[in-house]
Amino acid sequence: METFLNLAWVVAGILFISSLRGLANQETARRGNGYGVTGMILAIAAILLSGTAQHLGPLVGTLLVGALIGGTMAQRVAMTSMPEMVAILHSFVGLAAVLVGYAAYLDPPNGHGGIAYNIEIWLDVLIGAITFTGSIVAFLKLKGSLSGKPLLLPGRHALNLVVILVSLGLVVPFAGAEGSLGIPWLMIMTVLAGLQGVHLVAAIGGADMPVVVSMLNSYSGWTASAAGFMLGNNLLIITGALVGSSGAILSYIMCKAMNRSLVSVIFGGFGADPAPGSASAAPQQPQGEVVATDIAELADELRDAKEVIIVPGYGMAVARAQHAVRQLTDLLRSKGCNTRFAIHPVAGRLPGHMNVLLAEASVPYDIVLEMDEINQDFAKTDVVLIIGANDIVNPGAQTDASSPIYGMPVLEVWKSKRTVVLKRSRSSGYAGVDNPLFYLENNRMLFADAREGMEKLVAALQ
Amino acid sequence: MLIAIPLESHPAERRVAASPDSVKKLIKLGFSVSIESGAGVQACYTDAAFAAAGATIVADPRQLYAAADLLLKVRPPHDRPQLEHEVDMLRAGATVISFLWPARSHELIDRMKAKQITALAMDQVPRISRAQKLDALSSMANIAGYRAVILAAEHFGSFFCGQMTAAGKVAPAKVLVIGAGVAGLAALGAAKGLGAVARAFDTRPAVRDQVKSMGAEFLEVTIEEDGEGGGGYAKEMSPAFIAAEMELFRKQAKEVDIVITTALIPGKPAPKLWLKDMVELMKPGSVIVDLAAETGGNCDLTLADQVVIHQGVAILGPTDLPSQLATTASQLYAQNLVHLLTDIGGAKVQDPEQKDFVLNMEDEVVRGCTVLHRGQLIWPAPIKPQPAAPKPPAAAQSTAASVSSHGRGAPPPKASGSASKALATWLSVAVLVAAYLLFKDSTDSGAQLFAQQMTVFALSCFVGFQVIWSVAPALHTPLMSVTNAISGIIVVGGILHLKGDLTSPAALLALAAVLFATINIGGGFLVTRRMLRMFRK
């Protein structure tokens, strides 16, 4: 039986790897998801059939209820709320890991655990608790229930350090405790780690949420891996390591895209420090005047345009304007105007957020291009339509050393003949930086809700 | 606040201070608009069109003036035939916005002073980039430049465009534009469009590129002197420069067929640039269009609004060129007014008692064009230091900056990706070697197990790094939700601990863990499926 289970673990592990491999590009992505589902079903079926599992009735019942709840959530969630959905799912992994850790402590194999076993439980619960509370804060922030502003406690780095050290220090009395006597220590540590999770994410500004979400994704992987060590289960170790490294790479990619250091993300509170050199040089105040335009004028310009690039941002997601944007794209393309999309890596609140929304609206993915693919094309573009994006098209990131987003790679939209920024108001972006683009001579502002504006524009063009 | 737009009763005036489009925008700003019946007829705007835009049509001019809080006009207020002076028909304390030319309209200013009028002059809008959208002088100059070329073509006895016909060759017309301001550039564009050889002269070297951008040739004298006088005008030049300039003009006079002069110096009579002897050097049949006729003309022989023929050369001094393109001129002027009123703050910012604007005198544009404020003469506005014009080097600097920031910024993602991949590889190897060295002599089964687990862990991390790097950024969200679902594998841990008494704390905790982990699995996979189904080519 042991051999059968081990064989099943290896096969499931291979299926999971194929699943991630499949997601490498659009053609194979669905197959990839299928591999994942198969692997998961195989793993669960194997353990149910192997005879290792007890209480099959309540167990299968719980599995069905859980799958039903998860399935319903997945069906109901709007594509624009995807970041919240992913964040809350992360918290479930964290919670499950904490619960498994406690269960494992109360019910050690062969009646007694030993120090190594206890240390593994300790790690599992620690990372699980941080993931759990951190994801909940991220969820609330993304949902808007909590302010996107970073919470900056005085001496927060010292605070983080102390809490982590205390959490780690408590392992000594816990690991040495006989039987289940270590429970109070474990609970104290759980609370501390929970608070640590809250504090880590609360200290991060709303604009950096893509990094936070992928970082929590990574944490949820490591916690599964820790559970694997604890249970001596290779499948958990493998899967956890896969997920953990995947999240870590995503965080790394996001950080590069925003010119942040990964270290400062992990320790929280980034995105709030003033850029070096800004102490002496005040941020440049953009010169000039913003010029507003209206739907009719924009429609005329689009009618004459041969090359159009649309840059979507979080504003498009909030206004759920993706369908109207798709209609606009279809219209322009049917008139022979080469219309494409430029996606900045951190547009939206989740990596790839914009791609998902555009896909939902059935925008063909071969006209949706990455920053590096399209940046050199702006110079020969007639009209760039910027929908609810701000920081990712800020020329100050290249020219203004005192800007907090200085050095972040941005879409060079200002090189085109005309940029039109569709925005609800003239407020600054999530990073709180004024945007010199708005004051450029070839820029026009269209103050409107993204969806309403797009719908009117489509009507005007028809 | 009620805006009144009267008929422009000056005989040479066909424009009107509103278009149906601008009326709509004014109403949006919170004004109510009344228009004198027939005001737009010469600009091809019917009363019906204005009424449809939301304006009230008023047949009795007296009533229109008496009710007005704000009078919008093109020409400065003047005596109306069969009526009184326009200012006298307004109520005391009303506001007037139009071209006013305060430097030469003393009688009008005194009359408005007496009635406590607030007056804003469209001709006094500061020439700064922020005010471009309400710069009526530029709008009108653009029209004048175009129209000057059309007028010249009308009097010119040949094609503008050179032609090779069966009956012989026709040389293209040569057009010289003096003064490459807005009007000059528009004239160059129009002349070029008709096929003529266009050249321009201006004392400001800065406009060279603008001239070249119109496809015209920029003539230069050998003496270097910058004629930039600020505010888009040229200053008066040194005698040596003028001598060189005259020499150039005499040379050109023998060559060119059409001369269009646009040189103005604010507050002074127009400079005399095209002298009598130059006219006499020109070929018979040549045409001179003098756009400065209103302030005395750039040519010695110009007479305002007349065609002078001197030795076969026609010299035209039209002063109503914008008015000849009445529809477009009205539309642009009306739009300039809308922009000014938007800048002032629309109808909202008003003093309820006086029913006039609260004018923000801190605003350079508002301060610049306000001539009278409640009957008090505050013109001319104190001169603010000219902001340095955006110079080409600034653009070059920013390009250089962006280039250098590319240079020292983050290396391209691909390179850093492979660097991290290499790092991951070496880390994995290091972990494996360390595990081997630590545990090779150990006989403890626990340690053996741990070593084995570490091996699996390190290998998995390595595989994870290898696989994830190839994921397309567009798929990052599905990737995250699928890895999220996969991390629900922790359910196995729950299942393994669901044993013994079902009501024991350990079993209950395990059951709860199973529940949450399955929510995660179900939710994660389904949501991924939903997302991936949407990606199509």
Short mmCIF file of C-alpha atoms in Angstrom, two decimals, chain B residues 30-265:
data_model
loop_
_atom_site.label_atom_id
_atom_site.label_comp_id
_atom_site.label_asym_id
_atom_site.label_seq_id
_atom_site.Cartn_x
_atom_site.Cartn_y
_atom_site.Cartn_z
CA GLY B 30 -24.20 77.51 -16.41
CA PHE B 31 -24.92 80.61 -18.48
CA SER B 32 -28.15 81.48 -20.20
CA VAL B 33 -27.67 82.83 -23.70
CA SER B 34 -29.73 85.28 -25.74
CA ILE B 35 -28.87 86.16 -29.31
CA GLU B 36 -30.04 89.00 -31.48
CA SER B 37 -32.19 87.81 -34.33
CA GLY B 38 -30.09 87.50 -37.49
CA ALA B 39 -26.76 87.79 -35.65
CA GLY B 40 -25.34 84.68 -37.28
CA VAL B 41 -26.79 85.04 -40.75
CA GLN B 42 -23.58 86.27 -42.40
CA ALA B 43 -21.63 83.44 -40.77
CA CYS B 44 -24.25 80.98 -42.02
CA TYR B 45 -25.67 80.28 -38.57
CA THR B 46 -29.46 80.55 -38.61
CA ASP B 47 -31.62 81.71 -35.72
CA ALA B 48 -33.18 78.25 -35.77
CA ALA B 49 -29.78 76.61 -35.24
CA PHE B 50 -29.07 78.89 -32.28
CA ALA B 51 -32.52 78.25 -30.83
CA ALA B 52 -32.01 74.52 -31.22
CA ALA B 53 -28.74 74.85 -29.27
CA GLY B 54 -30.69 76.41 -26.41
CA ALA B 55 -30.31 80.16 -27.01
CA THR B 56 -33.18 82.64 -26.75
CA ILE B 57 -33.62 84.69 -29.93
CA VAL B 58 -34.30 88.33 -29.19
CA ALA B 59 -35.75 90.53 -31.91
CA ASP B 60 -35.42 93.90 -30.13
CA PRO B 61 -31.72 94.90 -29.75
CA ARG B 62 -32.48 97.41 -26.96
CA GLN B 63 -34.05 94.69 -24.90
CA LEU B 64 -31.08 92.41 -25.58
CA TYR B 65 -28.52 94.97 -24.38
CA ALA B 66 -30.57 96.09 -21.38
CA ALA B 67 -30.99 92.57 -20.00
CA ALA B 68 -27.38 91.47 -20.55
CA ASP B 69 -25.05 90.66 -17.67
CA LEU B 70 -22.28 89.79 -20.10
CA LEU B 71 -21.93 91.05 -23.65
CA LEU B 72 -19.87 88.90 -26.03
CA LYS B 73 -18.70 90.59 -29.20
CA VAL B 74 -16.09 90.41 -31.92
CA ARG B 75 -15.46 94.09 -32.71
CA PRO B 76 -15.07 96.70 -29.94
CA PRO B 77 -18.46 98.20 -28.94
CA HIS B 78 -19.44 101.09 -31.19
CA ASP B 79 -22.37 103.25 -32.30
CA ARG B 80 -25.12 101.19 -33.84
CA PRO B 81 -26.95 102.67 -36.82
CA GLN B 82 -30.48 103.72 -35.92
CA LEU B 83 -29.68 102.93 -32.26
CA GLU B 84 -27.39 104.29 -29.59
CA HIS B 85 -23.81 103.39 -28.71
CA GLU B 86 -23.68 99.77 -27.60
CA VAL B 87 -22.16 100.68 -24.22
CA ASP B 88 -24.95 103.16 -23.54
CA MET B 89 -27.59 100.51 -24.08
CA LEU B 90 -26.00 98.20 -21.45
CA ARG B 91 -26.95 98.37 -17.78
CA ALA B 92 -24.42 99.88 -15.41
CA GLY B 93 -21.92 97.32 -14.11
CA ALA B 94 -22.31 94.86 -16.99
CA THR B 95 -19.33 92.92 -18.39
CA VAL B 96 -18.04 93.15 -21.96
CA ILE B 97 -15.69 90.68 -23.65
CA SER B 98 -14.49 91.41 -27.19
CA PHE B 99 -11.50 92.72 -29.11
CA LEU B 100 -10.92 96.13 -27.52
CA TRP B 101 -7.48 97.39 -28.62
CA PRO B 102 -7.24 99.49 -25.42
CA ALA B 103 -4.12 101.34 -26.62
CA ARG B 104 -6.07 103.10 -29.34
CA SER B 105 -9.63 103.12 -28.01
CA HIS B 106 -9.53 105.96 -25.47
CA GLU B 107 -13.00 107.23 -26.23
CA LEU B 108 -14.52 103.77 -25.80
CA ILE B 109 -12.66 103.15 -22.53
CA ASP B 110 -13.90 106.46 -21.07
CA ARG B 111 -17.44 105.61 -22.07
CA MET B 112 -17.23 102.20 -20.39
CA LYS B 113 -15.60 103.70 -17.30
CA ALA B 114 -18.58 105.97 -16.88
CA LYS B 115 -20.93 102.99 -16.80
CA GLN B 116 -18.84 100.97 -14.30
CA ILE B 117 -18.29 98.34 -16.97
CA THR B 118 -15.95 95.39 -16.48
CA ALA B 119 -14.17 94.82 -19.78
CA LEU B 120 -11.96 91.96 -20.96
CA ALA B 121 -10.01 92.33 -24.18
CA MET B 122 -9.49 89.22 -26.31
CA ASP B 123 -6.56 91.00 -27.96
CA GLN B 124 -4.73 91.25 -24.63
CA VAL B 125 -4.55 87.53 -23.84
CA PRO B 126 -0.95 86.87 -22.77
CA ARG B 127 0.92 84.81 -25.32
CA ILE B 128 1.89 81.98 -23.02
CA SER B 129 1.39 78.33 -23.78
CA ARG B 130 -1.31 77.92 -21.16
CA ALA B 131 -3.40 80.59 -22.85
CA GLN B 132 -3.07 79.21 -26.38
CA LYS B 133 -6.55 77.78 -26.37
CA LEU B 134 -8.08 81.21 -25.81
CA ASP B 135 -5.69 83.12 -28.04
CA ALA B 136 -8.14 84.67 -30.47
CA LEU B 137 -5.40 86.66 -32.20
CA SER B 138 -3.74 83.39 -33.25
CA SER B 139 -7.05 81.90 -34.39
CA MET B 140 -7.73 84.95 -36.52
CA ALA B 141 -4.15 85.30 -37.77
CA ASN B 142 -4.29 81.72 -38.98
CA ILE B 143 -7.35 82.55 -41.06
CA ALA B 144 -5.85 85.80 -42.29
CA GLY B 145 -2.71 84.02 -43.51
CA TYR B 146 -4.68 81.49 -45.49
CA ARG B 147 -7.04 84.08 -46.86
CA ALA B 148 -4.17 86.36 -47.91
CA VAL B 149 -2.85 83.67 -50.24
CA ILE B 150 -6.30 83.08 -51.74
CA LEU B 151 -6.69 86.80 -52.26
CA ALA B 152 -3.29 87.03 -53.91
CA ALA B 153 -4.22 84.14 -56.21
CA GLU B 154 -7.32 86.04 -57.24
CA HIS B 155 -5.24 89.04 -58.39
CA PHE B 156 -2.36 87.05 -59.80
CA GLY B 157 -2.39 86.40 -63.51
CA SER B 158 -0.94 82.89 -63.48
CA PHE B 159 -0.94 79.50 -61.81
CA PHE B 160 0.63 79.02 -58.41
CA CYS B 161 1.68 75.55 -59.45
CA GLY B 162 4.26 75.20 -62.22
CA GLN B 163 2.98 73.24 -65.22
CA MET B 164 4.34 71.60 -68.35
CA THR B 165 1.55 71.68 -70.91
CA ALA B 166 1.37 70.88 -74.60
CA ALA B 167 1.13 74.61 -75.16
CA GLY B 168 4.30 75.36 -73.22
CA LYS B 169 5.83 75.64 -69.80
CA VAL B 170 4.42 77.73 -66.94
CA ALA B 171 6.81 78.55 -64.11
CA PRO B 172 5.56 78.14 -60.54
CA ALA B 173 4.72 81.28 -58.59
CA LYS B 174 7.32 82.41 -56.05
CA VAL B 175 5.82 83.58 -52.79
CA LEU B 176 7.75 85.53 -50.18
CA VAL B 177 6.25 85.80 -46.72
CA ILE B 178 7.72 88.42 -44.41
CA GLY B 179 7.15 87.69 -40.75
CA ALA B 180 6.70 84.01 -39.90
CA GLY B 181 4.22 84.33 -37.07
CA VAL B 182 0.95 82.45 -37.02
CA ALA B 183 -0.37 84.31 -40.07
CA GLY B 184 2.92 83.96 -41.92
CA LEU B 185 3.11 80.23 -41.32
CA ALA B 186 -0.50 79.76 -42.39
CA ALA B 187 0.25 81.72 -45.56
CA LEU B 188 3.30 79.56 -46.26
CA GLY B 189 1.19 76.43 -45.81
CA ALA B 190 -1.53 77.68 -48.13
CA ALA B 191 0.94 78.84 -50.80
CA LYS B 192 2.79 75.54 -50.61
CA GLY B 193 -0.54 73.74 -50.87
CA LEU B 194 -1.33 75.55 -54.11
CA GLY B 195 2.02 74.47 -55.50
CA ALA B 196 3.99 77.69 -55.23
CA VAL B 197 7.65 78.04 -54.27
CA ALA B 198 7.40 79.45 -50.76
CA ARG B 199 10.09 81.32 -48.84
CA ALA B 200 9.97 83.31 -45.65
CA PHE B 201 11.95 85.94 -43.83
CA ASP B 202 11.83 86.62 -40.12
CA THR B 203 14.21 88.40 -37.76
CA ARG B 204 13.81 85.62 -35.18
CA PRO B 205 16.11 82.67 -35.96
CA ALA B 206 13.96 80.53 -33.63
CA VAL B 207 11.20 80.27 -36.22
CA ARG B 208 13.53 78.77 -38.83
CA ASP B 209 12.46 75.23 -37.98
CA GLN B 210 8.79 76.17 -38.06
CA VAL B 211 9.24 77.66 -41.52
CA LYS B 212 11.05 74.57 -42.70
CA SER B 213 8.32 72.37 -41.23
CA MET B 214 5.87 74.06 -43.60
CA GLY B 215 8.07 73.02 -46.51
CA ALA B 216 9.26 76.56 -47.14
CA GLU B 217 12.71 78.07 -47.47
CA PHE B 218 14.02 80.30 -44.68
CA LEU B 219 15.91 83.35 -45.95
CA GLU B 220 18.70 84.74 -43.84
CA VAL B 221 20.89 87.81 -43.80
CA THR B 222 24.59 87.58 -43.13
CA ILE B 223 24.42 89.58 -39.89
CA GLU B 224 23.56 87.60 -36.81
CA GLU B 225 21.08 89.26 -34.50
CA ASP B 226 18.19 87.74 -32.61
CA GLY B 227 14.97 89.66 -33.13
CA GLU B 228 13.04 87.80 -30.45
CA GLY B 229 11.01 90.49 -28.71
CA GLY B 230 8.98 88.29 -26.40
CA GLY B 231 5.32 87.36 -26.56
CA GLY B 232 5.61 85.96 -30.06
CA TYR B 233 6.58 89.29 -31.61
CA ALA B 234 9.82 90.57 -33.01
CA LYS B 235 11.63 93.61 -31.68
CA GLU B 236 13.03 96.44 -33.74
CA MET B 237 16.41 95.67 -35.19
CA SER B 238 19.71 97.54 -35.39
CA PRO B 239 20.37 99.82 -38.41
CA ALA B 240 23.08 97.49 -39.71
CA PHE B 241 20.67 94.57 -39.66
CA ILE B 242 17.95 96.58 -41.36
CA ALA B 243 20.37 97.59 -44.13
CA ALA B 244 21.24 93.94 -44.74
CA GLU B 245 17.56 93.05 -44.66
CA MET B 246 16.69 95.71 -47.24
CA GLU B 247 19.45 94.47 -49.50
CA LEU B 248 17.99 90.95 -49.27
CA PHE B 249 14.50 92.24 -50.03
CA ARG B 250 15.68 94.15 -53.10
CA LYS B 251 17.27 90.99 -54.42
CA GLN B 252 14.09 89.03 -53.74
CA ALA B 253 11.84 91.70 -55.26
CA LYS B 254 13.26 90.94 -58.69
CA GLU B 255 12.47 87.25 -58.29
CA VAL B 256 9.19 86.82 -56.47
CA ASP B 257 5.65 87.14 -57.80
CA ILE B 258 3.77 87.39 -54.54
CA VAL B 259 4.78 89.17 -51.32
CA ILE B 260 2.77 88.72 -48.16
CA THR B 261 3.81 90.91 -45.24
CA THR B 262 2.71 90.20 -41.70
CA ALA B 263 5.13 92.19 -39.53
CA LEU B 264 3.60 93.82 -36.47
CA ILE B 265 5.20 95.42 -33.44
#
